[in-house]
GROMACS .gro file of C-alpha atoms in nm:
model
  410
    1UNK     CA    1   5.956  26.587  -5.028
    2UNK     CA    2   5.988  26.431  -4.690
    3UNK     CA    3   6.062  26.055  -4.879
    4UNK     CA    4   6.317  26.239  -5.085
    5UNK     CA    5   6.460  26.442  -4.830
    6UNK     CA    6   6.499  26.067  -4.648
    7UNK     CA    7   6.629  25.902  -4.894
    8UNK     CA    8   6.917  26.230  -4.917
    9UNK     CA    9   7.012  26.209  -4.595
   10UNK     CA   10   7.060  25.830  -4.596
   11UNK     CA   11   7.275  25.879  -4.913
   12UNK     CA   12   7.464  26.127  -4.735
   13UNK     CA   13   7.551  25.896  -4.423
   14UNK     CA   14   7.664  25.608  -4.695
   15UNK     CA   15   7.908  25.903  -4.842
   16UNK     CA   16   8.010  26.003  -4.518
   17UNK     CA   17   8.069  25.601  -4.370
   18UNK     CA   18   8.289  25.577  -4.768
   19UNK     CA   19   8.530  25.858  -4.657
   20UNK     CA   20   8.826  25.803  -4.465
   21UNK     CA   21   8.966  26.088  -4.218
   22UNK     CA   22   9.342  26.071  -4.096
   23UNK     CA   23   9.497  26.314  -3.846
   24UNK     CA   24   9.823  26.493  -3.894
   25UNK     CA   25   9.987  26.700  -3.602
   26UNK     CA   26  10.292  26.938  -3.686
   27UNK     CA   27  10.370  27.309  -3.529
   28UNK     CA   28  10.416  27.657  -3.643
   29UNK     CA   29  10.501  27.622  -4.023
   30UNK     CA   30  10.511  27.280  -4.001
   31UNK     CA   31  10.116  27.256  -3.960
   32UNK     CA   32  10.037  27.539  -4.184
   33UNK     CA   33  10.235  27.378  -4.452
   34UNK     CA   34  10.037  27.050  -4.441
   35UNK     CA   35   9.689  27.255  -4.428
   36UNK     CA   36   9.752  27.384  -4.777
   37UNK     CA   37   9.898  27.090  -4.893
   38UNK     CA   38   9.552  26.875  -4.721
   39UNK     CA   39   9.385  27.131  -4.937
   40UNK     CA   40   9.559  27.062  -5.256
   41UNK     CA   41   9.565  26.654  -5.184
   42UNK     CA   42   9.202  26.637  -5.075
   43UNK     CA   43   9.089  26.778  -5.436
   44UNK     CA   44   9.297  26.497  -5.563
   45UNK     CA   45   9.166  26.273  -5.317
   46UNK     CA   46   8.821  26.380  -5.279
   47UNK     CA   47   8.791  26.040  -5.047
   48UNK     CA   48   9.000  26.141  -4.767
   49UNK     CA   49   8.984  26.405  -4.556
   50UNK     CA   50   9.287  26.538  -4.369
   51UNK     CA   51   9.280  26.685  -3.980
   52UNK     CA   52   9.573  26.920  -3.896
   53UNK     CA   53   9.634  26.971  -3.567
   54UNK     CA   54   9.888  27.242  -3.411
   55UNK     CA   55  10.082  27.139  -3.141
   56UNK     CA   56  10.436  27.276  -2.968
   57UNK     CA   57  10.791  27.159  -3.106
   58UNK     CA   58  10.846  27.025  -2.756
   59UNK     CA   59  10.565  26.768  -2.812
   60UNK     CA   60  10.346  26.856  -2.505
   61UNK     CA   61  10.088  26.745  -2.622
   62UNK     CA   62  10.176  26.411  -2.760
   63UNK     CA   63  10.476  26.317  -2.585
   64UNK     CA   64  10.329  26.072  -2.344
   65UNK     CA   65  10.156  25.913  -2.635
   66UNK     CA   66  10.460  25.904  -2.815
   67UNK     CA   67  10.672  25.765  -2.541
   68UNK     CA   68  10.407  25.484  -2.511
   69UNK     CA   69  10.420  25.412  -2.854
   70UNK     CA   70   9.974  25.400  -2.875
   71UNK     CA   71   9.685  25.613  -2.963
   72UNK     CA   72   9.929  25.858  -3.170
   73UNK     CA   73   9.767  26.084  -3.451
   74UNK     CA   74   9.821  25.891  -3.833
   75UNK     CA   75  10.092  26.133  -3.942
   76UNK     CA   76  10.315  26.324  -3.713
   77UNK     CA   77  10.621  26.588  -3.793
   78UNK     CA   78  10.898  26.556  -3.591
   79UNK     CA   79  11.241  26.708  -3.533
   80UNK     CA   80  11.505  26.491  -3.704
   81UNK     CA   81  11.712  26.525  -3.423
   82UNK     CA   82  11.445  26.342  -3.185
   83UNK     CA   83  11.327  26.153  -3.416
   84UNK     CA   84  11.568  25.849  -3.337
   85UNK     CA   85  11.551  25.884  -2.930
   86UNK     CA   86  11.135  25.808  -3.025
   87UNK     CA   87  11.239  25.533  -3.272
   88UNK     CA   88  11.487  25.318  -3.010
   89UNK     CA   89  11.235  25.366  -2.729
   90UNK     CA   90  10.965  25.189  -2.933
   91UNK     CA   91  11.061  25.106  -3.276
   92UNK     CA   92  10.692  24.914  -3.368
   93UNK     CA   93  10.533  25.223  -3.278
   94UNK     CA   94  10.612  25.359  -3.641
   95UNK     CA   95  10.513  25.219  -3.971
   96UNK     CA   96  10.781  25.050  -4.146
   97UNK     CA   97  10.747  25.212  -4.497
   98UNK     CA   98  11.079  25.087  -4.680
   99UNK     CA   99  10.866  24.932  -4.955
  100UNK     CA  100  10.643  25.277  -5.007
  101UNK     CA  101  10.946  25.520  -5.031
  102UNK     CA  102  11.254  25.245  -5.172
  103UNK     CA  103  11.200  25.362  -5.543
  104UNK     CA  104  11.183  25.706  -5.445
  105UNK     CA  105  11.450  25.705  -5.199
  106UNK     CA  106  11.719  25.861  -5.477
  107UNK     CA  107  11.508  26.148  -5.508
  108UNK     CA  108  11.589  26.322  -5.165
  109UNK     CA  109  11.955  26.447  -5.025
  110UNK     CA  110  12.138  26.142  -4.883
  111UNK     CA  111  12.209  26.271  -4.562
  112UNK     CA  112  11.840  26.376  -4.522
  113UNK     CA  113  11.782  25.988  -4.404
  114UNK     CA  114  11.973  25.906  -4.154
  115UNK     CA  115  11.733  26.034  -3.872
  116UNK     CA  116  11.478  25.789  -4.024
  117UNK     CA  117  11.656  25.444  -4.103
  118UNK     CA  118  11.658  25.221  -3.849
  119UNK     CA  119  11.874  24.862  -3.951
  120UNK     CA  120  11.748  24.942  -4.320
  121UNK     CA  121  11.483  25.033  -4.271
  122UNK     CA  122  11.300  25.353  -4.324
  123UNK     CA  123  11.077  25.433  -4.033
  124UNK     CA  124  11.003  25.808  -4.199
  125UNK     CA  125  11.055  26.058  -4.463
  126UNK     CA  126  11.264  26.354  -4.450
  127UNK     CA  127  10.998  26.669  -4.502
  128UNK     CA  128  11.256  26.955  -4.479
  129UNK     CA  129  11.630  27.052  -4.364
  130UNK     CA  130  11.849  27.275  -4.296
  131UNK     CA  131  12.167  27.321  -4.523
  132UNK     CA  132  12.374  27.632  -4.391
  133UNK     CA  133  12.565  27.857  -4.486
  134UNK     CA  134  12.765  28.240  -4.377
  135UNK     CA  135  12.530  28.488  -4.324
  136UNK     CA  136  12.745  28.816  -4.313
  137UNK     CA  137  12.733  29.213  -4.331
  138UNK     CA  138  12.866  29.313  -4.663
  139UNK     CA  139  12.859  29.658  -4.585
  140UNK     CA  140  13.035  29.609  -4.265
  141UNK     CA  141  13.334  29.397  -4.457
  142UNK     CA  142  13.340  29.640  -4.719
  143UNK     CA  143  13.434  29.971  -4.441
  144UNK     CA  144  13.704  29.699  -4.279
  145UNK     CA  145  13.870  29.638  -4.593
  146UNK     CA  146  13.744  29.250  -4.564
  147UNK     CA  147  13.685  29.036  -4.923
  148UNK     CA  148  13.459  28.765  -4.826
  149UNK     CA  149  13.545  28.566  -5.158
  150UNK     CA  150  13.902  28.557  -5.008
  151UNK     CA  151  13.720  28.309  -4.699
  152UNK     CA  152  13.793  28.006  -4.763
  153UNK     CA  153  13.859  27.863  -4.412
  154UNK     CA  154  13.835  27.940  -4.041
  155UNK     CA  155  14.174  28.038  -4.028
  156UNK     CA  156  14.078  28.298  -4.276
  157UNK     CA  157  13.749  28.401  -4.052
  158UNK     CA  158  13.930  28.433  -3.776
  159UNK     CA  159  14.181  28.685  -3.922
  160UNK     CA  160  13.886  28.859  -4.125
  161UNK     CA  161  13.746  28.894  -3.761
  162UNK     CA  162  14.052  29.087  -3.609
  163UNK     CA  163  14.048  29.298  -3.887
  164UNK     CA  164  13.708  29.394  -3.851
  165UNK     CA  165  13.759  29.441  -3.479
  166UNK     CA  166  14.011  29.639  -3.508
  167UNK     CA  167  13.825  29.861  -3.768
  168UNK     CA  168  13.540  29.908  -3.524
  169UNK     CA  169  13.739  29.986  -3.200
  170UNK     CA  170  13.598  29.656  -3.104
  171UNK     CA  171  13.214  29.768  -3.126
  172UNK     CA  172  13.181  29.496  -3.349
  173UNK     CA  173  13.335  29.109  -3.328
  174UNK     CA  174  13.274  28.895  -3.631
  175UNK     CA  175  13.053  28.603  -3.467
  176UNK     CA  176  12.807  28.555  -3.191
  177UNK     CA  177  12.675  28.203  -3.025
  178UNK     CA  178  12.453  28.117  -2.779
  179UNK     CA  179  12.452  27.904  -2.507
  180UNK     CA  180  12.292  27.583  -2.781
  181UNK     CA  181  12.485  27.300  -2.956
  182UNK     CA  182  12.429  27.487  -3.294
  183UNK     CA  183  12.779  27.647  -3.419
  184UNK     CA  184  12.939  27.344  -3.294
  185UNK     CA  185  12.727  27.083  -3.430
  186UNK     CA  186  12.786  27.256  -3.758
  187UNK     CA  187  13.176  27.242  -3.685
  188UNK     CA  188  13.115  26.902  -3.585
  189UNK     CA  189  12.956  26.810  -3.905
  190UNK     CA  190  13.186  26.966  -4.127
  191UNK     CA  191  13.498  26.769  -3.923
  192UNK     CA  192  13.263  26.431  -3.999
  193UNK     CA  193  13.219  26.357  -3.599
  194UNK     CA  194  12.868  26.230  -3.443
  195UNK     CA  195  12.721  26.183  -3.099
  196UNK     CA  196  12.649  25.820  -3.097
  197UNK     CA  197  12.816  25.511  -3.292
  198UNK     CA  198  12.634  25.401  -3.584
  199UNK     CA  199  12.496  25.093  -3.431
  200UNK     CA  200  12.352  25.330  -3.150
  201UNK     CA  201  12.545  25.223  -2.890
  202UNK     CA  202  12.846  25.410  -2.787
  203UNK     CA  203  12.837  25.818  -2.722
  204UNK     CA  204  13.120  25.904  -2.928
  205UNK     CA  205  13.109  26.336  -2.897
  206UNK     CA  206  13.468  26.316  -2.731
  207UNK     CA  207  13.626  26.195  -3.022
  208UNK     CA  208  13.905  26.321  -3.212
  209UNK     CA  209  13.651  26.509  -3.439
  210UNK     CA  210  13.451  26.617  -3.170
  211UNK     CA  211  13.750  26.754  -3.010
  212UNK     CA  212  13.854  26.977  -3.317
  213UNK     CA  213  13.509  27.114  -3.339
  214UNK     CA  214  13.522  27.234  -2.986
  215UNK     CA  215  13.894  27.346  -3.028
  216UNK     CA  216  13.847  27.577  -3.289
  217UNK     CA  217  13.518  27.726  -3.115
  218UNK     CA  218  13.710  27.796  -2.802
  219UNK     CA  219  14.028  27.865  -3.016
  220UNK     CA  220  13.748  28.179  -3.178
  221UNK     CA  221  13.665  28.277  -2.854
  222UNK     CA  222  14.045  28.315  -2.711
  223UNK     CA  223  14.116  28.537  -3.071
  224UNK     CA  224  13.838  28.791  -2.994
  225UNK     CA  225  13.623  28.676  -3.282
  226UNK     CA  226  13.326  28.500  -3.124
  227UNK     CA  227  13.113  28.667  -2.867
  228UNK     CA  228  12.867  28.468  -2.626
  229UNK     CA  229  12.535  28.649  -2.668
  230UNK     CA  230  12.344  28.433  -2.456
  231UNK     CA  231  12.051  28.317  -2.637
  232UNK     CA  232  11.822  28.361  -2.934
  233UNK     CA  233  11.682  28.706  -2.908
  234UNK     CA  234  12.041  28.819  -2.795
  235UNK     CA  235  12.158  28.654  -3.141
  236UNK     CA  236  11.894  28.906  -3.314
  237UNK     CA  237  11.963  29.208  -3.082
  238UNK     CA  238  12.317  29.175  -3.153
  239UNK     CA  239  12.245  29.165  -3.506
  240UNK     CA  240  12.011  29.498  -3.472
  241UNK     CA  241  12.289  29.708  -3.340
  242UNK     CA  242  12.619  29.563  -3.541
  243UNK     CA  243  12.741  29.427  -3.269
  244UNK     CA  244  12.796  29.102  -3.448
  245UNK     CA  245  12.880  29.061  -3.843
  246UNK     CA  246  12.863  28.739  -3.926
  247UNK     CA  247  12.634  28.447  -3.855
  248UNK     CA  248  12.656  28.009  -3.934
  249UNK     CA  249  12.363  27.919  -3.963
  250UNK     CA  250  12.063  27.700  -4.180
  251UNK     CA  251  11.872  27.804  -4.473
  252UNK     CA  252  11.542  27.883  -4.260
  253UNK     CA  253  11.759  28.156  -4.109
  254UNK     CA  254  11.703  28.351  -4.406
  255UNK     CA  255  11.365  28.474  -4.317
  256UNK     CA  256  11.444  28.524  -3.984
  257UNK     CA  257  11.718  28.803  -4.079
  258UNK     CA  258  11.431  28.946  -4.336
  259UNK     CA  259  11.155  28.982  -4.102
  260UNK     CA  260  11.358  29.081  -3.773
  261UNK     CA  261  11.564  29.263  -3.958
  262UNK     CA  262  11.388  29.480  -4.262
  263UNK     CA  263  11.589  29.802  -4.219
  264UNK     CA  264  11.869  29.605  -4.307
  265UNK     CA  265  11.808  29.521  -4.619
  266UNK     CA  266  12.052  29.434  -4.868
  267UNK     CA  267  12.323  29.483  -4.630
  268UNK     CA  268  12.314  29.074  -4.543
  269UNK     CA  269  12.513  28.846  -4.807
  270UNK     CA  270  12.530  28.500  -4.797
  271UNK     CA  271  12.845  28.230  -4.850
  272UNK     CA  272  12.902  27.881  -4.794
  273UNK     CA  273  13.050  27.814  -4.463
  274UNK     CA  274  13.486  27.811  -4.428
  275UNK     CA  275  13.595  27.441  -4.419
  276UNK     CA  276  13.813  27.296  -4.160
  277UNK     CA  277  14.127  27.329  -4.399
  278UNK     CA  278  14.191  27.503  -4.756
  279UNK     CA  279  13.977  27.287  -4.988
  280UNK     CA  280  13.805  27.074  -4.758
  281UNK     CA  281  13.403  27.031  -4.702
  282UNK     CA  282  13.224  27.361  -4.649
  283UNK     CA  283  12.918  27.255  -4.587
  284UNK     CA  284  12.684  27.119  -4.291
  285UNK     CA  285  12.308  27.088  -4.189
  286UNK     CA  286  12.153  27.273  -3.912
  287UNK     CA  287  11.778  27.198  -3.883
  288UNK     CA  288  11.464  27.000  -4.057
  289UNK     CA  289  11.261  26.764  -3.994
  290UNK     CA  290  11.094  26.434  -4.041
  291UNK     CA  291  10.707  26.311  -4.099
  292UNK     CA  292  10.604  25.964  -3.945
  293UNK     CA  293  10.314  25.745  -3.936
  294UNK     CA  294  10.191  25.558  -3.658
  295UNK     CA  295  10.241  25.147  -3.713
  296UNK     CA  296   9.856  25.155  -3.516
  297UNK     CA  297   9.692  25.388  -3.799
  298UNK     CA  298   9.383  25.223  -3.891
  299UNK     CA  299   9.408  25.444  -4.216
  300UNK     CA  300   9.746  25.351  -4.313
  301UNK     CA  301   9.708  25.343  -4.684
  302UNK     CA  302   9.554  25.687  -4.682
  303UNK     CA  303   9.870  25.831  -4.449
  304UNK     CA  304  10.111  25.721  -4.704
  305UNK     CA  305   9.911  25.830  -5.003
  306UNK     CA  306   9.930  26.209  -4.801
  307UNK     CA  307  10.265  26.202  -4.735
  308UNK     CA  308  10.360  26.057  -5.113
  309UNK     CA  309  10.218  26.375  -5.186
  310UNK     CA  310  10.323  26.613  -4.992
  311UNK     CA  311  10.719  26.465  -4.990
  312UNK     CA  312  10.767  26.355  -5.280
  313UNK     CA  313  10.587  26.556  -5.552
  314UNK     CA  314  10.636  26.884  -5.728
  315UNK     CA  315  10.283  27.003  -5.605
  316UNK     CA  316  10.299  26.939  -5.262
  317UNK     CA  317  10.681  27.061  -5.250
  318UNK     CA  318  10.594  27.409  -5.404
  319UNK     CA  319  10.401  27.489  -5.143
  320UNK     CA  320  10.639  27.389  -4.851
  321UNK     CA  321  10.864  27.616  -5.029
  322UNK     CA  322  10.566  27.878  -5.029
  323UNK     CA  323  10.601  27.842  -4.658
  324UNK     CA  324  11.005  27.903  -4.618
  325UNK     CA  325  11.059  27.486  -4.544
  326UNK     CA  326  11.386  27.396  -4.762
  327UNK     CA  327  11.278  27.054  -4.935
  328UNK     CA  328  11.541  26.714  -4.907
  329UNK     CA  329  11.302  26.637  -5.226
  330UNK     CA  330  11.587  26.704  -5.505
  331UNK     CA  331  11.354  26.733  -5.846
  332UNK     CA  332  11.207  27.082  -5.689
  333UNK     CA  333  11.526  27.243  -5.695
  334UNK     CA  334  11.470  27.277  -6.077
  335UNK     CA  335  11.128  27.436  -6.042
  336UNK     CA  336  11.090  27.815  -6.129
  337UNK     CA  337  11.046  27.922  -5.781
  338UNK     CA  338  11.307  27.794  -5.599
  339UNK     CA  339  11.545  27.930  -5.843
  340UNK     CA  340  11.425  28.300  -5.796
  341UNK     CA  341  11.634  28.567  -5.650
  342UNK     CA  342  11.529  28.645  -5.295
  343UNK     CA  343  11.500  29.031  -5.296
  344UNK     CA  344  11.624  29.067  -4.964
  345UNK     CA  345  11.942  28.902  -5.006
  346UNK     CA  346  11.971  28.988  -5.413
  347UNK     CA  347  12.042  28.660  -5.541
  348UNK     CA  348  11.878  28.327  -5.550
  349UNK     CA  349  11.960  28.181  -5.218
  350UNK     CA  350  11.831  27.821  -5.273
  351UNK     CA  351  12.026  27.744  -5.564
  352UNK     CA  352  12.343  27.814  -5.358
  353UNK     CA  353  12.220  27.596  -5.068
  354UNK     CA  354  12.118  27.329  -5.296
  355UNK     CA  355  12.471  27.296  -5.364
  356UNK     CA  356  12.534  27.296  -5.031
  357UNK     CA  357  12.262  27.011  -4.963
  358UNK     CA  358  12.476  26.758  -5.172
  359UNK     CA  359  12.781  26.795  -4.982
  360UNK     CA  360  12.669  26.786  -4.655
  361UNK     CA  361  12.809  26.448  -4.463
  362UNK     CA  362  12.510  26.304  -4.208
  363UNK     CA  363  12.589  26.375  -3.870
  364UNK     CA  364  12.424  26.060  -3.642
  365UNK     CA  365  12.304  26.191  -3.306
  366UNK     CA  366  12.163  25.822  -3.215
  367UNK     CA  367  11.874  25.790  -2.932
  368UNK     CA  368  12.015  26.075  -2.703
  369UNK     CA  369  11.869  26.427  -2.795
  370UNK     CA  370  11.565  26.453  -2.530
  371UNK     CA  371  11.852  26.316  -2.284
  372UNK     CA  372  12.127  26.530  -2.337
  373UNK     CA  373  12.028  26.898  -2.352
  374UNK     CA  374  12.170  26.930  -2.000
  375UNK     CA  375  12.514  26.786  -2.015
  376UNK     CA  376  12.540  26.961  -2.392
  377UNK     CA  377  12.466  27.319  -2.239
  378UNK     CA  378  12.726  27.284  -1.944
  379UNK     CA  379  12.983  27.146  -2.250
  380UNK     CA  380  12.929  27.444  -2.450
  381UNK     CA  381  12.962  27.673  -2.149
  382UNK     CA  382  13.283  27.520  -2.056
  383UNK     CA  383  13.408  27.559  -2.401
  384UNK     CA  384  13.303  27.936  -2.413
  385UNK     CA  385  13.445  27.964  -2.092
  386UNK     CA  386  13.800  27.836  -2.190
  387UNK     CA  387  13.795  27.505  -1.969
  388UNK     CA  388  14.014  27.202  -2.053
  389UNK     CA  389  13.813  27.071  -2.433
  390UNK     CA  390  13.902  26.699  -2.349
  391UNK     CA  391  13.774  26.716  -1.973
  392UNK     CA  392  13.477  26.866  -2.088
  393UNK     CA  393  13.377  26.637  -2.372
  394UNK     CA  394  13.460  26.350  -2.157
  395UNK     CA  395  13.241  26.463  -1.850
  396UNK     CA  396  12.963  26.554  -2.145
  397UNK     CA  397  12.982  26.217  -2.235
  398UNK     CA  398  13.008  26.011  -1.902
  399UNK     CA  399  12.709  26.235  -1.790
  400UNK     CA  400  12.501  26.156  -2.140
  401UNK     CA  401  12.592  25.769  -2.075
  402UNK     CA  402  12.439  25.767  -1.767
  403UNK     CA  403  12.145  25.944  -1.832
  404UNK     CA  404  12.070  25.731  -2.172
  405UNK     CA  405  12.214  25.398  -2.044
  406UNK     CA  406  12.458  25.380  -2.337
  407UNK     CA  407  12.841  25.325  -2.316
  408UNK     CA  408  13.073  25.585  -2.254
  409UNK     CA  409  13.340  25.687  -2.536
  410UNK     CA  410  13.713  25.643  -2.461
   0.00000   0.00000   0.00000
């Protein structure tokens, strides 16, 4: 018994020295997500066993690892906004995986890969993002006489919104923003503007695009229709008591309204966003994210085999869809599930943002997001605040330049 017990054990160390073990980090959903789908790949892959690891969106926990480009987890999520900033600080940090994902590349929404190519080459894949869309109070347009089919553009909001104020004795204004970039990068992606030049050189946010996204958000504020409400649980609270009818916002916002919001059901309806001018684009991206392997994995093969699965197959997108994470992976969006009707809205929302995907126009934010919260925050509270657009964008962007290092737009 003892001889065979031996000779067990010793068979069990070989097994254990044959399996490889990589290390994935993501937060929230993010990391739940890849649990299930480690799960589901490791049954597949009985040879490689997968570590998730929960850490913070703000990458506490890794940022001084990622910064320094070394000793970084194999596979790491990442906000596709950030993404870049991490990419032009140390580009051989990531693993070049152009060759892995070129055939497979047609598969996802173009604009999904911006945030990951790098002089053509793909430095990531895009896991989810965030298409958006009207979220708006049916029952509330319905008492002030308001026919949201008839919303084509802004223009039209905004008069839809002095109705509705003037229904409610001004109790309730039509939108609410806080004090983030997120209405206006949305109005900035719908005009076709972008923070930084394409070759990643040149902050561009105070160009003529960038200037009509910030006009019409101040020109909402000056017509009564868009209140200030601070930040995110004044977005919600605002929402609680109809103070607010109407929010722009990504697909994920969906089951934010559902779970903050249950007593509400059914009253919430959702359409694609106005466009800039009668027929133009109405639609945007607000949100997502990317998945990226470190260039000093010792288990590279077994990273990309993981995230090959989870990206870019039906299995492992069903059950980021499970999980409320709105795939760039195109062939899910004829699956079963993603084309069921959500019962709190009534419909089937992804089908409608799907549509949405395709249109949207990528909007490059270059190497400056972990650099320019600051400056962005005092832009959008000048706007709100009704100061001079142009001085504002241009004191935005002198103050970005100079925090980044990159050239100031004329």
């Amino acid at each position: 018994m003892v001889c065979l017990l031996a000779v067990g054990a010793a068979g069990c160390g070989k097994q254990a020295e044959r399996s490889t073990r990589i290390t994935v980090v993501g937060w929230n959903t993010a990391a739940d997500t890849f649990r299930e789908q480690a799960a589901a790949f490791e049954k597949l892959h009985p040879d490689i066993k997968v570590d998730v690891q929960t850490v913070d969106s703000k990458y506490t926990r890794i940022m001084p690892r990622l910064t320094a480009g070394t000793d970084l987890p194999d596979v790491m999520v990442v906000q596709n906004r950030d993404f870049p900033t991490f990419l032009n600080q140390n580009t051989d940090a990531f693993l070049d995986i152009t060759s892995e994902f070129k055939e497979s590349r047609e598969r996802f929404v173009p604009a999904s890969w911006d945030a990951v190519t790098k002089d053509g080459k793909i430095y990531g894949v895009p896991t989810d993002m965030g298409p958006a869309a009207l979220f708006y109070r049916a029952d509330l347009f319905e008492k002030a006489g308001i026919k949201a089919e008839e919303i084509q553009t802004w223009d039209d909001l905004i008069a839809a919104g002095k109705k509705l104020s003037a229904a409610t004795n001004g109790e309730t204004v039509m939108l609410g923003t806080a004090e983030d970039t997120d209405l206006y990068d949305q109005l900035l992606n719908q005009a076709g503007g972008h923070y930084v030049s394409q070759d990643d050189k040149t902050i561009v946010l105070n160009s003529a695009e960038g200037q009509k996204a910030a006009e019409l958000m101040q020109r909402m504020v000056k017509e009564g229709v868009l209140k200030n409400i601070g930040d995110w649980d004044g977005r919600l609270l605002a929402m609680k008591r109809s103070q607010i009818a109407a929010v722009p916002y990504g697909v994920w916002f969906a089951g934010n309204i559902s779970s903050s919001l249950p007593d509400q059901k059914g009253k919430w309806k959702i359409m694609p966003l106005p466009a800039m001018e009668k027929g133009g684009v109405r639609a945007a991206n607000a949100g997502g994210s990317v998945a990226v392997i470190a260039a000093n994995s010792t288990n590279k093969e077994a990273a990309i085999e993981f995230l090959k699965f989870c990206e870019a197959t039906d299995e492992g997108e069903a059950i980021a869809l499970k999980h409320g994470l709105f795939p760039a992976y195109t062939p899910i969006y004829k699956s079963q599930e993603f084309q069921k009707a959500d019962e709190y809205f009534g419909f089937a929302i992804y089908t409608m943002f799907a549509q949405i995907a395709e249109e949207i126009k990528p909007l490059h934010r270059g190497p400056i997001s972990l650099e320019s919260g600051k400056a962005t925050k005092e832009l959008m509270q000048d706007i709100l605040a009704g100061k001079d657009v142009k001085a504002s964008l241009d004191a935005a962007v002198k103050e970005i330049a100079e925090a980044t290092g990159l050239k100031a737009g004329e």
